[in-house]
CSV table of C-alpha atoms in Angstrom, one decimal:
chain,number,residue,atom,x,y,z
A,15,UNK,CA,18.1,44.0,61.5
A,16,UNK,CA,17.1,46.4,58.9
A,17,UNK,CA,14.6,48.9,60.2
A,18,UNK,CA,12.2,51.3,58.8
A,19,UNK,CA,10.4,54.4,60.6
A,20,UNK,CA,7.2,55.2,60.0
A,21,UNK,CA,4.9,58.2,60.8
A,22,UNK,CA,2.5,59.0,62.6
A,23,UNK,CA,2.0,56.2,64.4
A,24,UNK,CA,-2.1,56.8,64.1
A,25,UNK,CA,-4.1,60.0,63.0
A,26,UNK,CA,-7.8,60.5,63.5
A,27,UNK,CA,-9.3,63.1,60.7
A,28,UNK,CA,-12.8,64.0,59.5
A,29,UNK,CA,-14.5,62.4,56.6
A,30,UNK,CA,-13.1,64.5,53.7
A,31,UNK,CA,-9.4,65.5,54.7
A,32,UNK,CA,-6.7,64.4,53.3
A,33,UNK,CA,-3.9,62.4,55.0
A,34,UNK,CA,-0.2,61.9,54.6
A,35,UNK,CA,2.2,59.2,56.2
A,36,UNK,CA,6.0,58.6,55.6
A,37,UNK,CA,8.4,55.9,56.0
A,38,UNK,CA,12.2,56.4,56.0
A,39,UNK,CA,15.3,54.2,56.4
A,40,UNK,CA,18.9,54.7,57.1
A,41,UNK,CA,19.7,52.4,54.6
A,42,UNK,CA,18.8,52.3,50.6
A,43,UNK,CA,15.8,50.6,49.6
A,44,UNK,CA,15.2,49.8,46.0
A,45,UNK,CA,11.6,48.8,46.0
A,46,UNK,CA,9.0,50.6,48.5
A,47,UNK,CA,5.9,49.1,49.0
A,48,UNK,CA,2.3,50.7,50.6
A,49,UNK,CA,-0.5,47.6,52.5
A,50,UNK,CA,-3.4,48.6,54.1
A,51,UNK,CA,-4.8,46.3,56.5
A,52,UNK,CA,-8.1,45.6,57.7
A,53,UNK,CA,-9.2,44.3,61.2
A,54,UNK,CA,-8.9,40.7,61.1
A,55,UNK,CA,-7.0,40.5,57.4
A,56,UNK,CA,-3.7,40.0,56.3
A,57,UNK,CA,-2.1,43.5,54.2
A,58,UNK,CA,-3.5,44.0,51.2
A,59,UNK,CA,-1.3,46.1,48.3
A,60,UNK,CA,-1.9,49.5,47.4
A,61,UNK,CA,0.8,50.7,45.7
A,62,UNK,CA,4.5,49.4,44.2
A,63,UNK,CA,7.5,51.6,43.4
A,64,UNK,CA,10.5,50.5,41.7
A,65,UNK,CA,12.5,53.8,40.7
A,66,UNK,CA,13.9,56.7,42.9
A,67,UNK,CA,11.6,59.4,41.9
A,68,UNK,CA,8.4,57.3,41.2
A,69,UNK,CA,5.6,59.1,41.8
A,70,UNK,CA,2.4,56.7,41.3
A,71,UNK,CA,-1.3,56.8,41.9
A,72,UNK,CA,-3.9,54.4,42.5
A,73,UNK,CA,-7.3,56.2,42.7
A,74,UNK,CA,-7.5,58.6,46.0
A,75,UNK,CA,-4.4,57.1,46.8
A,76,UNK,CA,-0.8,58.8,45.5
A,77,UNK,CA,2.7,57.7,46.8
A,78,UNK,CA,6.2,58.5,46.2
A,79,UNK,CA,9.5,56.5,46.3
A,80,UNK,CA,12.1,59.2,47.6
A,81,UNK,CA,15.3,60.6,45.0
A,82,UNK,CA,17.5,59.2,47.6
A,83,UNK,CA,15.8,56.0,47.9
A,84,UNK,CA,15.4,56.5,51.8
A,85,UNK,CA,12.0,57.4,52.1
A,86,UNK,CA,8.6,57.3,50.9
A,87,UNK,CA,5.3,58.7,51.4
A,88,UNK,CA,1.4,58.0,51.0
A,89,UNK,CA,-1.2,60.5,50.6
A,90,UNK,CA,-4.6,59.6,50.5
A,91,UNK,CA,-6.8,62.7,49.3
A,92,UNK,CA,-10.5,62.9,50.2
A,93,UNK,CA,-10.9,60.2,52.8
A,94,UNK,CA,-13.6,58.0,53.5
A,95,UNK,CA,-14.7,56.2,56.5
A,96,UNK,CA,-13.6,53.0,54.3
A,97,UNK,CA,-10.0,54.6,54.7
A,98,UNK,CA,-9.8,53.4,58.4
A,99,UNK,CA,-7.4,50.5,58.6
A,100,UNK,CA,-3.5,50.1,59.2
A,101,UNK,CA,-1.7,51.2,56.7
A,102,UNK,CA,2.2,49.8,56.3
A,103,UNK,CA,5.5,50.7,54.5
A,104,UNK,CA,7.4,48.1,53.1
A,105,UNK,CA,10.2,47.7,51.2
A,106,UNK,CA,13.4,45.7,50.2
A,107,UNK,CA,17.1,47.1,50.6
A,108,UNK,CA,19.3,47.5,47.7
A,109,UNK,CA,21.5,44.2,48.1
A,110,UNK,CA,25.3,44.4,48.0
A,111,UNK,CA,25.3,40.9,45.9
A,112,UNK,CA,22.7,38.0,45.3
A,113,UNK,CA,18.9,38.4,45.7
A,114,UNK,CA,16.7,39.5,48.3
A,115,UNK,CA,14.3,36.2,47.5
A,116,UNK,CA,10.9,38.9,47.8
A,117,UNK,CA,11.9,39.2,51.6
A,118,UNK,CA,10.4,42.3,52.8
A,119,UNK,CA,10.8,44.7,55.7
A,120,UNK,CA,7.9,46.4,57.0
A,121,UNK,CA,7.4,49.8,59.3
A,122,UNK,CA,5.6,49.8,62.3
A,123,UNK,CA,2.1,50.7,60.9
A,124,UNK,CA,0.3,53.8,60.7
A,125,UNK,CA,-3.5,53.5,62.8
A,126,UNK,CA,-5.9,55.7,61.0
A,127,UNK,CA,-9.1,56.8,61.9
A,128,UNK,CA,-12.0,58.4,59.7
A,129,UNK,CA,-14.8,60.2,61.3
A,130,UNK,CA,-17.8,60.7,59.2
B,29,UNK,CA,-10.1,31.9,43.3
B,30,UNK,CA,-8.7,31.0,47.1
B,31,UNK,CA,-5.1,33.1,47.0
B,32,UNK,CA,-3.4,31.8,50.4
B,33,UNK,CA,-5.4,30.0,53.2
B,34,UNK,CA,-4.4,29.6,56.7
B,35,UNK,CA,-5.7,27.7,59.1
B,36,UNK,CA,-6.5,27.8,62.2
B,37,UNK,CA,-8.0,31.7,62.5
B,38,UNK,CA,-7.5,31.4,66.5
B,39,UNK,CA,-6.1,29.5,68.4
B,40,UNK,CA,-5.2,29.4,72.2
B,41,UNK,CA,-2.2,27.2,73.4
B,42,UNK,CA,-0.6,26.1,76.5
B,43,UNK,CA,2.8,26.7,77.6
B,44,UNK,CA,4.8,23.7,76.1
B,45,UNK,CA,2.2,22.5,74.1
B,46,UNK,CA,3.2,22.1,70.0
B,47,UNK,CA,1.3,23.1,67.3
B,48,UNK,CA,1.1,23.6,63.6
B,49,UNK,CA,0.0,26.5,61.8
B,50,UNK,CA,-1.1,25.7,58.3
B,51,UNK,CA,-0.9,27.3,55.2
B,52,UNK,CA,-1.3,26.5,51.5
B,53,UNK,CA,-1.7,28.7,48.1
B,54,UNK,CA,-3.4,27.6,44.5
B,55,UNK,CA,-1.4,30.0,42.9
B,56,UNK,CA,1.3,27.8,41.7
B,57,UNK,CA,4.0,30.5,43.6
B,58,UNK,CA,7.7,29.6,44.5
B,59,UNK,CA,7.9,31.8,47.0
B,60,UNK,CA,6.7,31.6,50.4
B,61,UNK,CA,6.8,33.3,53.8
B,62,UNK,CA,6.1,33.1,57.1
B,63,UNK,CA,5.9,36.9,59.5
B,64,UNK,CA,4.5,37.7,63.1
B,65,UNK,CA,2.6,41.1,63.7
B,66,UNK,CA,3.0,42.5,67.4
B,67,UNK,CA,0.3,45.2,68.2
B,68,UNK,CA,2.2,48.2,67.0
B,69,UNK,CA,5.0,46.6,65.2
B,70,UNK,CA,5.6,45.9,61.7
B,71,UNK,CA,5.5,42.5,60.2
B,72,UNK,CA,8.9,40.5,61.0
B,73,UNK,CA,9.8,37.3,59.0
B,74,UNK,CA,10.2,34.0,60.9
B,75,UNK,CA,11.0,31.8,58.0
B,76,UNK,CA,11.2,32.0,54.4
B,77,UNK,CA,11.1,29.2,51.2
B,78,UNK,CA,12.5,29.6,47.5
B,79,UNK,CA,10.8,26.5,46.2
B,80,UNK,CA,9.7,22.6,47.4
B,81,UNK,CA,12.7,21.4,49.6
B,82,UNK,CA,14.3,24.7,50.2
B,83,UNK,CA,14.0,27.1,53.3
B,84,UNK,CA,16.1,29.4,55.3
B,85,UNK,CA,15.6,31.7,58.2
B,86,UNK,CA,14.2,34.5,58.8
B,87,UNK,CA,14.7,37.8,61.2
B,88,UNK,CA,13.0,35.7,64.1
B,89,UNK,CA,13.4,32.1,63.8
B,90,UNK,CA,14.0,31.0,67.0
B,91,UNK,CA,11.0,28.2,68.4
B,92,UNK,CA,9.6,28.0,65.1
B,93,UNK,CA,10.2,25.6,62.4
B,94,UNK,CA,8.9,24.7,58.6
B,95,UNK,CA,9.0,22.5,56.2
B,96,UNK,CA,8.1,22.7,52.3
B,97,UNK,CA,7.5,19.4,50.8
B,98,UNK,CA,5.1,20.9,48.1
B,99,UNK,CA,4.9,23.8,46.1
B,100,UNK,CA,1.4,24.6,47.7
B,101,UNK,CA,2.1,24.3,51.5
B,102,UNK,CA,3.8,25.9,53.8
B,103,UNK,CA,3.6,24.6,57.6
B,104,UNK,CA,4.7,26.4,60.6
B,105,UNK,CA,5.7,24.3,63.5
B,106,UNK,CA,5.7,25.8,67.1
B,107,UNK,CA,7.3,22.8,69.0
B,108,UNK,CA,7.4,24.3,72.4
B,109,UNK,CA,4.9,27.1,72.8
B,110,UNK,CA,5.7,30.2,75.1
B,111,UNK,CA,3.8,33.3,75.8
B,112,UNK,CA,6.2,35.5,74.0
B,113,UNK,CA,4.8,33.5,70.4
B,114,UNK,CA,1.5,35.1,71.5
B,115,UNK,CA,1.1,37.1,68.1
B,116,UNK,CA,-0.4,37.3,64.6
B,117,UNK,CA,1.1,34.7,62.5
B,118,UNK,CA,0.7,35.9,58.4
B,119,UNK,CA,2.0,33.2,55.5
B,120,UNK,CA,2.9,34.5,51.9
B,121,UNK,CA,3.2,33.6,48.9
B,122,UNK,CA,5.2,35.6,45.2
B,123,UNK,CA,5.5,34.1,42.3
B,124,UNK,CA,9.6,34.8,41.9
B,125,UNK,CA,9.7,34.5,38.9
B,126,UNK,CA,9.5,38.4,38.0
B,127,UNK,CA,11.1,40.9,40.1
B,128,UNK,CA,7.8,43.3,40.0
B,129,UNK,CA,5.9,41.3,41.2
B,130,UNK,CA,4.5,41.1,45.3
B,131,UNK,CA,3.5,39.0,47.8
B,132,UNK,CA,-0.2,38.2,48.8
B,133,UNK,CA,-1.0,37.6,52.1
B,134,UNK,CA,-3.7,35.2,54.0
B,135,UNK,CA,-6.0,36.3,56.6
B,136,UNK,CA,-3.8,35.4,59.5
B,137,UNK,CA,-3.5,33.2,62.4
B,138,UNK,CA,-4.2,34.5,65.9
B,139,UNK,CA,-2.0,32.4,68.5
B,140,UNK,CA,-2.7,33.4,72.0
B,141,UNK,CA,-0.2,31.3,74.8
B,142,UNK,CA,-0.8,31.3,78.0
């Protein structure tokens, strides 16, 4: 099946850096997607893109849907012990024909750790 | 404003021993899903639904099973349970209807077989 690499696979920081995390494919995705999630909850959305190129922001939080539509990053500026969590890439390839019906593929999670 | 409920949270099972994991949204969504989370892997979808009377598999379908009589729920059937189904089990729900739009999640079901 489709697969997507993410990276790092966990990064502990102090209270105050800032952090970055990727995701690529070897396939095209048209729609890249950033969760976080918490201990004991289901991923929660941060941040859709839609358009090779996007570059959108929600709060601390800034991501980037690649020009070649095989990669994305996060960056979260300023973190806060509230940062720690999983965070996850998602996305859906661009389909040949028909619809994707939502179906998403995820990376394998990137573990971050905040100290104060 | 309850989004998508599973339930149970936990649960521990026996080898062979069935169960089903539950869940339902108030969102009025078309769209539903149903993925396992491994410890340090990615979410992979078991089974998927379009709308009330339609499914189709998944990336991992094999020992599971569901059903979508309703628009609200969404059961997961495990009819045979073996250790490797030990995971975190996450339902979904989109709305379908516009292309922007993404998925929430529920809390998550813990299965532990042993």
């Amino acid at each position: 099946g489709q697969q997507l690499n993410q990276s790092p696979q966990s990064m502990f920081i102090q209270e105050g850096e800032d952090v970055s995390m990727n995701c690529t494919s070897s396939s095209i995705f048209n729609t890249w997607l950033w969760y976080k999630q918490d201990p004991g909850e289901g991923p929660v959305l941060l941040i859709a893109l839609y358009k090779a190129g996007e570059l959108t922001s929600n709060g601390r939080l800034t991501a980037q849907f690649g020009i070649t539509r095989k990669d994305s990053f996060l960056n979260i500026s300023a973190s806060i012990p509230s940062d720690v969590g999983i965070y996850f890439c998602a996305g859906r390839p661009a389909n040949a024909g028909g619809t994707s019906y939502g179906k998403l593929t995820f990376g394998q999670g990137t573990i971050l750790t905040v100290h104060p | 404003n309850a989004g998508v409920t599973q339930t149970p949270k936990f649960r521990i099972l026996k080898i062979g021993q069935s169960m089903t994991l539950q869940c339902t949204q108030d969102m009025n969504h078309n769209y539903m899903y149903w993925y396992r989370q491994d410890p340090g892997m990615g979410l992979k979808l078991i089974y998927y639904s379009v709308g009330a009377g339609i499914t189709d598999k998944g990336e991992v379908p094999n020992g599971y099973n569901v059903s979508r009589s309703t628009t609200e729920d969404f059961p997961l059937r495990l009819e045979l349970a073996a250790p490797s189904q030990t995971s975190v089990y996450f339902c979904a729900s989109r709305t379908g209807q516009d292309t922007n739009t993404e998925a929430f999640f529920g809390q998550g079901t813990r299965l532990t077989v042993v």
